[in-house]
Amino acid sequence: MKKEWLARLLVLALVVGFSAAALYARWADRTLEVHAAMPEKGGWLPNTLTARADEPLTLRLISDDVVHGFAIGQSDQQPSVDILPGKPVEITLLFDKPGTYTYYCTRWCGPNHWRMRGTIEVEGDDSSLANDPSGPVAPPLYLMLGIDLDAPHDVQVDVTRQPSARRGAALDTNLPAEMLSREYVRAHSPYEVWQTLRETPAASPLSDADLWDLVARLWERSTTPDALQTGAQLYAQNCATCHGTTGAGDGVFAAALAGETSATPISPGLGHETVAPTDFSDPAHMLGASPALLHGKIIRGGMGTGMPSWGLIFTDEQTWALTDYLWTFTFQFQFKETTP
Amino acid sequence: MMKSSPALLRNAVFLAAALLVAFAPLPLPQTPPAERTFRIDATQFAFAPAVLTVNPGDRVTIELTSLDVVHGLYLDGYDLQISADPGQTATMTFVADRAGSFRFRCAATCGDLHPFMIGKLHVGPNTLLWRSIGLALLAMFAAVMLGMPRLRKA
Ligand SMILES: [Cu+2]
Ligand SMILES: [Cu+2]
């Protein structure tokens, strides 16, 4: 009799013990599942996550349809990972500062791909913020200059040939010293600089077209081959779908944006007007825009025009690299893109 | 021995004819190898164009452009693979040194009908079809001829 009771007790203990262990394992495994789907079908699920500063956050990324990617905006702590359907991937993130972070899809999963974003709220004691060495972030240049991003900036210009930085460099004209600074270039449109040059006595023997070459040279001087290379890469990954590989505004999704028929129309439910992507090779449009304006537009986006806002995705350095690169479509720089 | 020799000869003739039909080199005009570039548009769930024809020895470049989601292209037989995001054209270049027909398929899961996203690369004219028709005819003819004496005996 006693033995039977013992056996029963043993079985009971085993059953209870095993289930408790399984439950504990589940509870202890703090891996969060994040599903990725095309934005029309819900995008990220969930699209808000919470974490604590200095505590690892493990995510299990699962694609429910096509190829997606995952990265954290304005940070390189997590290199972009691909999320292939049927092959979940696990990543572990560690945030050392509290704040709001953006995660976004890095593979084009449809015309609305760029809408696929989510936020991670990282909590922590504010003391870690106080001794943040990077200090408060300066507002973008367009705000400091008071530029209205939505004011039309087209100019009537008569450029008979594409302005060339090489020809400009060959002219060997003494340019006013103030123009040689990067800050000057960023705050002015090429047209404004051209007009100022036209009134400079030193430039009076030069033709109008020569002056445009000088302006192109000034713009080239304000950037570096490294920045242009970074810009070229970011542009190919994020912008060419709409603005086209040659900057002419003829990317594969341009027709869908302009409201023409397309296999995958941009979902009207997501709210946007039908505007064609900007043609960066059109002088009338570009020569009236300052780099600060373009930079601002990249940060803020078109607010419903189909131009995404990138402020939460790129670092300020990356945004300037993109801005610099956009000018290669307008001006001939002596820059040759190297393909990796 | 003597008796069986005509039968043996006949069999040998059929065999030789079959080998000829199957493997004889055709007096085709030998085209000099050329550079060929194909631009393939990939959409859910098709390649356009889906059939490529090249001559053996051609240097083939395939530019894959996606118009909606990430697609890929895996070429059977040559074991080559690329993948293209919309806006980022991907290219592969190879020398078509293996003759025959090879299937290519999408190499990135792109939706429900992804497994049906396929195309074909023909390297050289498709002689396989004609040869198999020839062989079938020969087999029929042989069956009739070989069956005859037995019929007579019966
Ligand atoms: Cu995506
Ligand atoms: Cu596909």
Short mmCIF file of C-alpha atoms and ligand atoms in Angstrom, two decimals:
data_model
loop_
_atom_site.label_atom_id
_atom_site.label_comp_id
_atom_site.label_asym_id
_atom_site.label_seq_id
_atom_site.Cartn_x
_atom_site.Cartn_y
_atom_site.Cartn_z
CA MET A 1 0.00 0.00 0.00
CA LYS A 2 2.67 2.40 1.00
CA LYS A 3 4.62 1.64 -2.16
CA GLU A 4 1.61 2.40 -4.38
CA TRP A 5 1.20 5.79 -2.75
CA LEU A 6 4.81 6.51 -3.28
CA ALA A 7 4.53 5.65 -6.96
CA ARG A 8 1.48 7.89 -7.34
CA LEU A 9 3.26 10.73 -5.65
CA LEU A 10 6.24 10.29 -7.92
CA VAL A 11 4.11 10.47 -11.07
CA LEU A 12 2.32 13.55 -9.78
CA ALA A 13 5.59 15.24 -8.90
CA LEU A 14 6.97 14.53 -12.34
CA VAL A 15 3.91 15.89 -14.15
CA VAL A 16 3.73 19.05 -12.08
CA GLY A 17 7.47 19.54 -12.21
CA PHE A 18 7.72 19.28 -15.95
CA SER A 19 4.87 21.68 -16.67
CA ALA A 20 6.24 24.16 -14.18
CA ALA A 21 9.64 23.96 -15.82
CA ALA A 22 8.10 24.51 -19.28
CA LEU A 23 6.10 27.49 -18.03
CA TYR A 24 9.15 28.97 -16.37
CA ALA A 25 11.22 28.56 -19.54
CA ARG A 26 8.55 30.38 -21.51
CA TRP A 27 8.36 33.16 -19.02
CA ALA A 28 12.14 33.51 -18.78
CA ASP A 29 12.59 33.61 -22.54
CA ARG A 30 12.07 37.30 -23.16
CA THR A 31 12.32 36.98 -26.91
CA LEU A 32 9.78 39.18 -28.62
CA GLU A 33 8.25 38.12 -31.89
CA VAL A 34 7.98 40.87 -34.49
CA HIS A 35 6.15 40.08 -37.69
CA ALA A 36 6.88 41.89 -40.93
CA ALA A 37 4.25 42.24 -43.67
CA MET A 38 3.81 44.57 -46.62
CA PRO A 39 2.47 47.93 -45.37
CA GLU A 40 -0.88 47.34 -47.11
CA LYS A 41 -1.20 44.24 -44.96
CA GLY A 42 -0.20 45.80 -41.68
CA GLY A 43 3.53 46.48 -41.79
CA TRP A 44 5.30 45.70 -38.52
CA LEU A 45 3.35 43.79 -35.89
CA PRO A 46 3.77 45.08 -33.24
CA ASN A 47 4.95 48.49 -34.36
CA THR A 48 5.79 49.80 -30.92
CA LEU A 49 8.24 48.08 -28.61
CA THR A 50 9.52 48.98 -25.20
CA ALA A 51 12.91 48.27 -23.72
CA ARG A 52 15.07 49.45 -20.86
CA ALA A 53 18.38 51.16 -21.30
CA ASP A 54 21.34 48.82 -20.81
CA GLU A 55 19.11 45.73 -20.88
CA PRO A 56 19.32 43.52 -23.97
CA LEU A 57 16.20 43.23 -26.11
CA THR A 58 15.99 40.08 -28.19
CA LEU A 59 13.73 40.12 -31.20
CA ARG A 60 12.64 37.24 -33.37
CA LEU A 61 11.88 38.69 -36.80
CA ILE A 62 9.43 36.82 -38.98
CA SER A 63 8.33 37.71 -42.48
CA ASP A 64 4.71 36.93 -43.31
CA ASP A 65 5.00 37.55 -47.05
CA VAL A 66 7.99 38.88 -49.00
CA VAL A 67 11.60 39.83 -48.27
CA HIS A 68 11.91 42.60 -45.67
CA GLY A 69 14.82 44.00 -43.71
CA PHE A 70 15.34 45.47 -40.26
CA ALA A 71 17.51 48.34 -39.07
CA ILE A 72 17.45 51.06 -36.43
CA GLY A 73 17.36 54.63 -37.69
CA GLN A 74 20.21 57.08 -36.99
CA SER A 75 22.33 54.34 -35.52
CA ASP A 76 24.72 51.71 -36.74
CA GLN A 77 24.51 49.48 -33.67
CA GLN A 78 22.50 46.98 -35.66
CA PRO A 79 23.56 46.41 -39.27
CA SER A 80 20.58 45.83 -41.50
CA VAL A 81 19.37 42.22 -41.42
CA ASP A 82 17.29 40.59 -44.12
CA ILE A 83 14.08 38.86 -43.07
CA LEU A 84 13.38 36.11 -45.53
CA PRO A 85 9.98 34.41 -45.57
CA GLY A 86 10.18 31.08 -43.78
CA LYS A 87 13.50 31.92 -42.13
CA PRO A 88 12.98 33.81 -38.87
CA VAL A 89 16.06 35.60 -37.56
CA GLU A 90 16.93 36.58 -34.02
CA ILE A 91 18.77 39.74 -33.12
CA THR A 92 19.69 41.29 -29.83
CA LEU A 93 19.68 45.04 -29.34
CA LEU A 94 21.25 46.99 -26.54
CA PHE A 95 20.43 50.66 -26.05
CA ASP A 96 22.71 52.65 -23.80
CA LYS A 97 20.55 55.78 -23.81
CA PRO A 98 16.85 56.16 -23.07
CA GLY A 99 14.76 57.74 -25.80
CA THR A 100 12.61 56.97 -28.80
CA TYR A 101 14.19 54.98 -31.61
CA THR A 102 12.81 54.18 -35.03
CA TYR A 103 13.12 50.83 -36.69
CA TYR A 104 12.42 50.54 -40.37
CA CYS A 105 12.31 48.11 -43.27
CA THR A 106 15.45 48.10 -45.43
CA ARG A 107 14.35 46.06 -48.44
CA TRP A 108 11.88 47.47 -50.94
CA CYS A 109 8.77 45.42 -50.22
CA GLY A 110 6.40 47.42 -52.44
CA PRO A 111 5.63 51.03 -53.32
CA ASN A 112 4.68 51.72 -49.72
CA HIS A 113 7.79 50.07 -48.30
CA TRP A 114 9.10 53.26 -46.71
CA ARG A 115 5.97 53.51 -44.58
CA MET A 116 7.09 50.38 -42.78
CA ARG A 117 8.39 51.91 -39.59
CA GLY A 118 8.01 51.28 -35.90
CA THR A 119 9.22 52.82 -32.66
CA ILE A 120 11.12 51.50 -29.70
CA GLU A 121 10.60 53.36 -26.45
CA VAL A 122 13.69 52.91 -24.35
CA GLU A 123 13.09 53.74 -20.71
CA GLY A 124 15.73 54.51 -18.15
CA ASP A 125 16.68 57.02 -15.53
CA ASP A 126 17.12 60.48 -16.93
CA SER A 127 20.50 60.82 -15.25
CA SER A 128 22.04 59.02 -18.19
CA LEU A 129 20.57 61.69 -20.46
CA ALA A 130 21.97 64.53 -18.40
CA ASN A 131 25.57 63.51 -18.86
CA ASP A 132 25.10 62.76 -22.54
CA PRO A 133 28.31 64.06 -24.13
CA SER A 134 26.67 64.72 -27.51
CA GLY A 135 24.60 67.51 -25.98
CA PRO A 136 21.34 68.88 -27.35
CA VAL A 137 20.77 68.38 -31.08
CA ALA A 138 20.93 71.55 -33.17
CA PRO A 139 17.84 72.25 -35.27
CA PRO A 140 18.28 71.60 -39.02
CA LEU A 141 19.76 74.40 -41.10
CA TYR A 142 16.55 75.22 -42.95
CA LEU A 143 14.85 76.13 -39.67
CA MET A 144 17.77 78.32 -38.59
CA LEU A 145 17.66 80.11 -41.94
CA GLY A 146 13.89 80.37 -41.86
CA ILE A 147 13.41 78.69 -45.23
CA ASP A 148 9.84 77.80 -46.20
CA LEU A 149 10.19 74.30 -47.64
CA ASP A 150 6.89 74.51 -49.48
CA ALA A 151 7.41 77.85 -51.23
CA PRO A 152 7.94 77.35 -54.97
CA HIS A 153 11.59 77.85 -55.86
CA ASP A 154 11.66 77.39 -59.63
CA VAL A 155 13.70 80.00 -61.51
CA GLN A 156 13.75 81.13 -65.12
CA VAL A 157 17.31 80.33 -66.13
CA ASP A 158 18.89 80.03 -69.50
CA VAL A 159 21.51 77.32 -69.15
CA THR A 160 22.59 76.27 -72.60
CA ARG A 161 24.99 73.57 -71.40
CA GLN A 162 25.20 71.53 -68.23
CA PRO A 163 27.39 73.39 -65.72
CA SER A 164 30.69 71.56 -65.28
CA ALA A 165 32.91 71.71 -62.21
CA ARG A 166 35.93 70.67 -64.28
CA ARG A 167 35.55 73.63 -66.64
CA GLY A 168 34.89 75.84 -63.64
CA ALA A 169 38.12 74.71 -61.97
CA ALA A 170 40.04 75.41 -65.17
CA LEU A 171 38.82 79.03 -65.27
CA ASP A 172 41.09 79.96 -62.39
CA THR A 173 39.14 83.01 -61.37
CA ASN A 174 39.57 84.64 -57.98
CA LEU A 175 36.30 84.01 -56.27
CA PRO A 176 35.16 86.19 -53.39
CA ALA A 177 36.62 84.59 -50.24
CA GLU A 178 33.25 84.34 -48.45
CA MET A 179 31.92 82.08 -51.20
CA LEU A 180 34.56 79.47 -50.57
CA SER A 181 33.07 78.32 -47.29
CA ARG A 182 30.77 75.32 -47.10
CA GLU A 183 28.33 77.28 -44.92
CA TYR A 184 27.93 79.89 -47.64
CA VAL A 185 27.14 77.31 -50.31
CA ARG A 186 24.66 75.45 -48.13
CA ALA A 187 22.68 78.59 -47.37
CA HIS A 188 22.36 79.81 -50.97
CA SER A 189 20.78 78.57 -54.15
CA PRO A 190 23.05 78.26 -57.21
CA TYR A 191 21.01 80.99 -58.85
CA GLU A 192 21.63 83.43 -56.00
CA VAL A 193 25.34 82.71 -56.14
CA TRP A 194 25.36 83.12 -59.91
CA GLN A 195 23.64 86.52 -59.62
CA THR A 196 26.16 87.69 -57.02
CA LEU A 197 29.01 86.53 -59.24
CA ARG A 198 27.52 88.34 -62.24
CA GLU A 199 27.87 91.58 -60.33
CA THR A 200 31.43 90.86 -59.21
CA PRO A 201 33.91 92.94 -61.25
CA ALA A 202 36.47 90.12 -61.33
CA ALA A 203 33.99 87.92 -63.15
CA SER A 204 32.82 90.45 -65.70
CA PRO A 205 34.91 89.10 -68.61
CA LEU A 206 33.30 85.68 -68.20
CA SER A 207 30.26 84.54 -70.15
CA ASP A 208 27.04 83.50 -68.43
CA ALA A 209 27.78 79.84 -69.13
CA ASP A 210 31.30 80.19 -67.68
CA LEU A 211 29.80 81.60 -64.52
CA TRP A 212 27.57 78.54 -64.20
CA ASP A 213 30.70 76.41 -64.44
CA LEU A 214 32.18 78.43 -61.57
CA VAL A 215 29.07 77.81 -59.52
CA ALA A 216 29.33 74.07 -60.23
CA ARG A 217 32.95 74.19 -59.04
CA LEU A 218 31.90 75.97 -55.82
CA TRP A 219 29.34 73.24 -55.15
CA GLU A 220 31.92 70.55 -55.82
CA ARG A 221 34.40 72.22 -53.46
CA SER A 222 31.83 72.14 -50.67
CA THR A 223 31.75 68.35 -50.52
CA THR A 224 34.16 65.41 -50.56
CA PRO A 225 34.43 62.25 -52.67
CA ASP A 226 33.73 60.23 -49.51
CA ALA A 227 30.50 62.08 -48.81
CA LEU A 228 29.43 61.69 -52.43
CA GLN A 229 30.16 57.97 -52.32
CA THR A 230 28.04 57.60 -49.16
CA GLY A 231 25.33 59.66 -50.80
CA ALA A 232 25.42 57.53 -53.94
CA GLN A 233 24.95 54.37 -51.93
CA LEU A 234 22.10 55.73 -49.80
CA TYR A 235 20.47 57.14 -52.90
CA ALA A 236 20.55 53.79 -54.72
CA GLN A 237 19.03 52.03 -51.72
CA ASN A 238 16.40 54.56 -50.72
CA CYS A 239 15.63 57.08 -53.44
CA ALA A 240 16.18 55.60 -56.91
CA THR A 241 12.85 53.73 -56.83
CA CYS A 242 11.06 57.05 -57.17
CA HIS A 243 13.63 59.60 -58.36
CA GLY A 244 15.33 57.22 -60.83
CA THR A 245 18.94 56.09 -61.06
CA THR A 246 19.83 59.15 -63.16
CA GLY A 247 17.86 61.51 -60.96
CA ALA A 248 15.39 62.28 -63.70
CA GLY A 249 12.35 61.42 -61.60
CA ASP A 250 11.64 58.27 -63.58
CA GLY A 251 12.09 55.50 -61.01
CA VAL A 252 10.08 52.30 -61.18
CA PHE A 253 7.43 53.69 -58.81
CA ALA A 254 7.26 57.13 -60.41
CA ALA A 255 4.27 56.21 -62.57
CA ALA A 256 2.37 54.94 -59.54
CA LEU A 257 3.12 58.20 -57.72
CA ALA A 258 2.01 60.34 -60.62
CA GLY A 259 -1.34 58.59 -60.47
CA GLU A 260 -0.88 56.63 -63.67
CA THR A 261 -1.94 53.04 -63.86
CA SER A 262 0.44 50.57 -62.32
CA ALA A 263 0.49 46.97 -61.31
CA THR A 264 0.68 47.89 -57.64
CA PRO A 265 -1.03 51.23 -57.16
CA ILE A 266 0.00 53.19 -54.14
CA SER A 267 -2.70 52.47 -51.68
CA PRO A 268 -5.13 55.41 -51.51
CA GLY A 269 -6.09 54.38 -47.99
CA LEU A 270 -2.66 55.45 -46.79
CA GLY A 271 -3.43 59.03 -47.73
CA HIS A 272 -1.30 60.88 -50.25
CA GLU A 273 -1.66 63.19 -53.18
CA THR A 274 -0.46 62.24 -56.60
CA VAL A 275 2.72 64.15 -57.32
CA ALA A 276 5.53 63.10 -59.62
CA PRO A 277 8.96 62.72 -57.99
CA THR A 278 11.30 65.68 -58.42
CA ASP A 279 13.60 65.63 -61.47
CA PHE A 280 17.04 66.51 -60.06
CA SER A 281 18.48 67.05 -63.53
CA ASP A 282 16.06 69.90 -64.32
CA PRO A 283 18.06 73.17 -63.97
CA ALA A 284 14.97 75.35 -63.70
CA HIS A 285 13.99 73.43 -60.61
CA MET A 286 17.33 72.76 -58.97
CA LEU A 287 19.18 76.05 -59.53
CA GLY A 288 16.64 77.89 -57.41
CA ALA A 289 17.00 75.55 -54.42
CA SER A 290 19.60 75.92 -51.71
CA PRO A 291 21.24 72.81 -50.25
CA ALA A 292 19.61 73.77 -46.93
CA LEU A 293 16.19 73.52 -48.58
CA LEU A 294 16.87 70.09 -50.10
CA HIS A 295 18.35 68.92 -46.80
CA GLY A 296 15.23 70.12 -45.01
CA LYS A 297 12.94 68.42 -47.47
CA ILE A 298 14.75 65.13 -47.01
CA ILE A 299 14.40 65.44 -43.23
CA ARG A 300 10.78 66.53 -43.19
CA GLY A 301 9.44 64.84 -46.32
CA GLY A 302 6.75 66.14 -48.64
CA MET A 303 3.96 65.86 -46.07
CA GLY A 304 1.53 63.77 -48.09
CA THR A 305 3.08 64.14 -51.53
CA GLY A 306 4.65 60.70 -51.55
CA MET A 307 8.07 62.05 -50.63
CA PRO A 308 8.95 60.15 -47.43
CA SER A 309 10.42 61.88 -44.40
CA TRP A 310 13.88 60.60 -43.55
CA GLY A 311 14.67 62.63 -40.46
CA LEU A 312 14.34 59.66 -38.12
CA ILE A 313 16.27 57.31 -40.37
CA PHE A 314 19.49 59.06 -41.41
CA THR A 315 22.11 60.75 -39.29
CA ASP A 316 22.75 64.40 -40.09
CA GLU A 317 25.98 63.41 -41.83
CA GLN A 318 24.14 60.93 -44.03
CA THR A 319 21.47 63.48 -44.91
CA TRP A 320 24.13 65.98 -45.98
CA ALA A 321 25.88 63.26 -48.00
CA LEU A 322 22.58 62.65 -49.81
CA THR A 323 22.05 66.36 -50.35
CA ASP A 324 25.54 66.73 -51.81
CA TYR A 325 25.00 63.73 -54.05
CA LEU A 326 21.73 65.15 -55.48
CA TRP A 327 23.77 67.95 -57.08
CA THR A 328 25.68 65.44 -59.22
CA PHE A 329 22.51 65.17 -61.31
CA THR A 330 22.48 68.93 -61.93
CA PHE A 331 26.20 69.69 -62.15
CA GLN A 332 28.99 67.68 -63.69
CA PHE A 333 31.29 66.86 -60.81
CA GLN A 334 34.66 65.19 -61.29
CA PHE A 335 33.38 62.35 -59.13
CA LYS A 336 33.27 58.74 -60.26
CA GLU A 337 31.09 56.44 -58.27
CA THR A 338 32.77 53.20 -57.31
CA THR A 339 30.51 50.18 -57.16
CA PRO A 340 31.23 47.88 -54.23
CA MET B 1 25.45 -18.67 -86.73
CA MET B 2 24.83 -18.17 -90.45
CA LYS B 3 21.13 -18.00 -89.89
CA SER B 4 21.25 -15.25 -87.33
CA SER B 5 23.61 -12.96 -89.22
CA PRO B 6 20.98 -11.13 -91.35
CA ALA B 7 19.03 -10.39 -88.18
CA LEU B 8 22.18 -9.23 -86.48
CA LEU B 9 22.99 -6.98 -89.40
CA ARG B 10 19.52 -5.52 -89.37
CA ASN B 11 19.73 -4.82 -85.67
CA ALA B 12 23.11 -3.18 -86.12
CA VAL B 13 21.72 -0.97 -88.86
CA PHE B 14 18.86 0.18 -86.62
CA LEU B 15 21.23 0.85 -83.78
CA ALA B 16 23.52 2.88 -86.00
CA ALA B 17 20.56 4.85 -87.34
CA ALA B 18 19.36 5.56 -83.81
CA LEU B 19 22.77 6.77 -82.71
CA LEU B 20 22.97 8.95 -85.81
CA VAL B 21 19.61 10.57 -85.13
CA ALA B 22 20.45 11.11 -81.49
CA PHE B 23 23.97 12.41 -81.67
CA ALA B 24 24.99 13.40 -85.20
CA PRO B 25 26.25 16.97 -85.31
CA LEU B 26 23.96 19.03 -87.47
CA PRO B 27 25.46 21.12 -90.25
CA LEU B 28 24.26 24.27 -88.50
CA PRO B 29 25.68 27.64 -89.38
CA GLN B 30 28.20 28.27 -86.59
CA THR B 31 27.41 31.73 -85.25
CA PRO B 32 30.37 33.59 -83.82
CA PRO B 33 29.96 34.30 -80.09
CA ALA B 34 28.38 37.67 -79.38
CA GLU B 35 27.66 39.97 -76.44
CA ARG B 36 24.03 39.79 -75.49
CA THR B 37 22.21 41.86 -72.92
CA PHE B 38 18.72 41.15 -71.69
CA ARG B 39 16.72 43.48 -69.53
CA ILE B 40 14.24 41.46 -67.53
CA ASP B 41 11.43 43.16 -65.65
CA ALA B 42 10.30 41.20 -62.62
CA THR B 43 6.83 41.66 -61.16
CA GLN B 44 4.66 39.49 -58.96
CA PHE B 45 4.70 36.80 -60.38
CA ALA B 46 6.36 36.86 -63.77
CA PHE B 47 9.53 37.67 -65.64
CA ALA B 48 9.24 39.73 -68.81
CA PRO B 49 10.65 38.44 -71.08
CA ALA B 50 10.44 34.93 -69.67
CA VAL B 51 12.15 33.15 -72.54
CA LEU B 52 15.69 34.01 -73.61
CA THR B 53 17.45 32.47 -76.58
CA VAL B 54 21.20 32.72 -77.09
CA ASN B 55 23.83 30.88 -79.10
CA PRO B 56 26.40 28.68 -77.41
CA GLY B 57 29.50 30.67 -76.52
CA ASP B 58 27.66 33.99 -76.25
CA ARG B 59 28.56 36.30 -73.42
CA VAL B 60 25.20 36.90 -71.76
CA THR B 61 24.33 39.75 -69.41
CA ILE B 62 21.03 39.70 -67.59
CA GLU B 63 19.85 42.94 -65.99
CA LEU B 64 17.11 42.22 -63.52
CA THR B 65 14.83 45.11 -62.61
CA SER B 66 12.09 44.68 -60.08
CA LEU B 67 8.93 46.73 -60.43
CA ASP B 68 7.29 45.90 -57.11
CA VAL B 69 8.93 43.80 -54.37
CA VAL B 70 12.30 42.10 -53.99
CA HIS B 71 12.73 39.40 -56.60
CA GLY B 72 15.65 37.20 -57.51
CA LEU B 73 16.80 35.10 -60.41
CA TYR B 74 18.38 31.68 -60.05
CA LEU B 75 19.61 30.07 -63.24
CA ASP B 76 19.57 26.27 -63.17
CA GLY B 77 22.48 24.50 -64.80
CA TYR B 78 24.75 27.48 -64.46
CA ASP B 79 24.10 27.79 -60.73
CA LEU B 80 24.02 31.60 -60.74
CA GLN B 81 21.91 33.82 -58.54
CA ILE B 82 21.10 37.50 -58.13
CA SER B 83 18.45 39.46 -56.30
CA ALA B 84 17.07 42.90 -57.06
CA ASP B 85 15.20 45.46 -55.00
CA PRO B 86 13.01 47.88 -56.95
CA GLY B 87 15.23 50.77 -58.00
CA GLN B 88 18.41 48.73 -57.74
CA THR B 89 19.01 46.79 -60.94
CA ALA B 90 21.06 43.63 -60.41
CA THR B 91 23.19 42.13 -63.17
CA MET B 92 24.75 38.76 -63.88
CA THR B 93 27.15 38.00 -66.70
CA PHE B 94 28.23 34.58 -67.87
CA VAL B 95 29.42 32.75 -70.95
CA ALA B 96 26.74 30.39 -72.26
CA ASP B 97 29.11 27.47 -72.58
CA ARG B 98 26.55 24.77 -71.83
CA ALA B 99 24.04 24.04 -74.54
CA GLY B 100 20.46 23.11 -73.81
CA SER B 101 17.42 24.59 -72.12
CA PHE B 102 17.68 25.80 -68.57
CA ARG B 103 15.00 26.97 -66.24
CA PHE B 104 15.38 30.13 -64.21
CA ARG B 105 13.20 30.95 -61.27
CA CYS B 106 12.66 33.67 -58.73
CA ALA B 107 15.16 33.41 -55.91
CA ALA B 108 13.42 35.59 -53.33
CA THR B 109 10.09 34.57 -51.87
CA CYS B 110 7.83 37.24 -53.30
CA GLY B 111 4.33 36.14 -52.40
CA ASP B 112 1.81 33.33 -52.78
CA LEU B 113 2.56 32.48 -56.39
CA HIS B 114 6.33 32.84 -56.03
CA PRO B 115 6.99 29.16 -56.95
CA PHE B 116 5.38 29.80 -60.33
CA MET B 117 7.65 32.66 -61.20
CA ILE B 118 9.79 30.94 -63.79
CA GLY B 119 11.43 31.46 -67.17
CA LYS B 120 13.66 29.65 -69.59
CA LEU B 121 17.05 30.14 -71.18
CA HIS B 122 17.66 28.34 -74.46
CA VAL B 123 21.31 27.99 -75.34
CA GLY B 124 21.48 26.98 -79.00
CA PRO B 125 18.60 25.83 -81.19
CA ASN B 126 16.34 23.28 -79.62
CA THR B 127 17.46 20.13 -81.49
CA LEU B 128 16.33 17.88 -78.66
CA LEU B 129 12.74 18.04 -79.87
CA TRP B 130 13.59 17.09 -83.46
CA ARG B 131 15.91 14.34 -82.35
CA SER B 132 13.31 12.78 -80.11
CA ILE B 133 10.71 12.91 -82.88
CA GLY B 134 13.23 11.22 -85.18
CA LEU B 135 13.96 8.54 -82.60
CA ALA B 136 10.28 7.86 -82.04
CA LEU B 137 9.70 7.41 -85.78
CA LEU B 138 12.72 5.13 -86.01
CA ALA B 139 11.48 3.04 -83.11
CA MET B 140 8.10 2.64 -84.77
CA PHE B 141 9.70 1.65 -88.06
CA ALA B 142 11.99 -0.82 -86.28
CA ALA B 143 9.13 -2.40 -84.40
CA VAL B 144 7.26 -2.99 -87.64
CA MET B 145 10.31 -4.41 -89.44
CA LEU B 146 11.39 -6.68 -86.56
CA GLY B 147 7.88 -7.91 -85.97
CA MET B 148 7.41 -8.99 -89.59
CA PRO B 149 9.28 -12.38 -89.73
CA ARG B 150 7.67 -13.57 -86.55
CA LEU B 151 4.32 -12.79 -88.06
CA ARG B 152 5.23 -14.79 -91.13
CA LYS B 153 6.37 -17.76 -89.06
CA ALA B 154 3.20 -17.81 -87.06
CU CU C 1 9.21 45.71 -45.74
CU CU C 2 9.62 36.88 -57.43
#
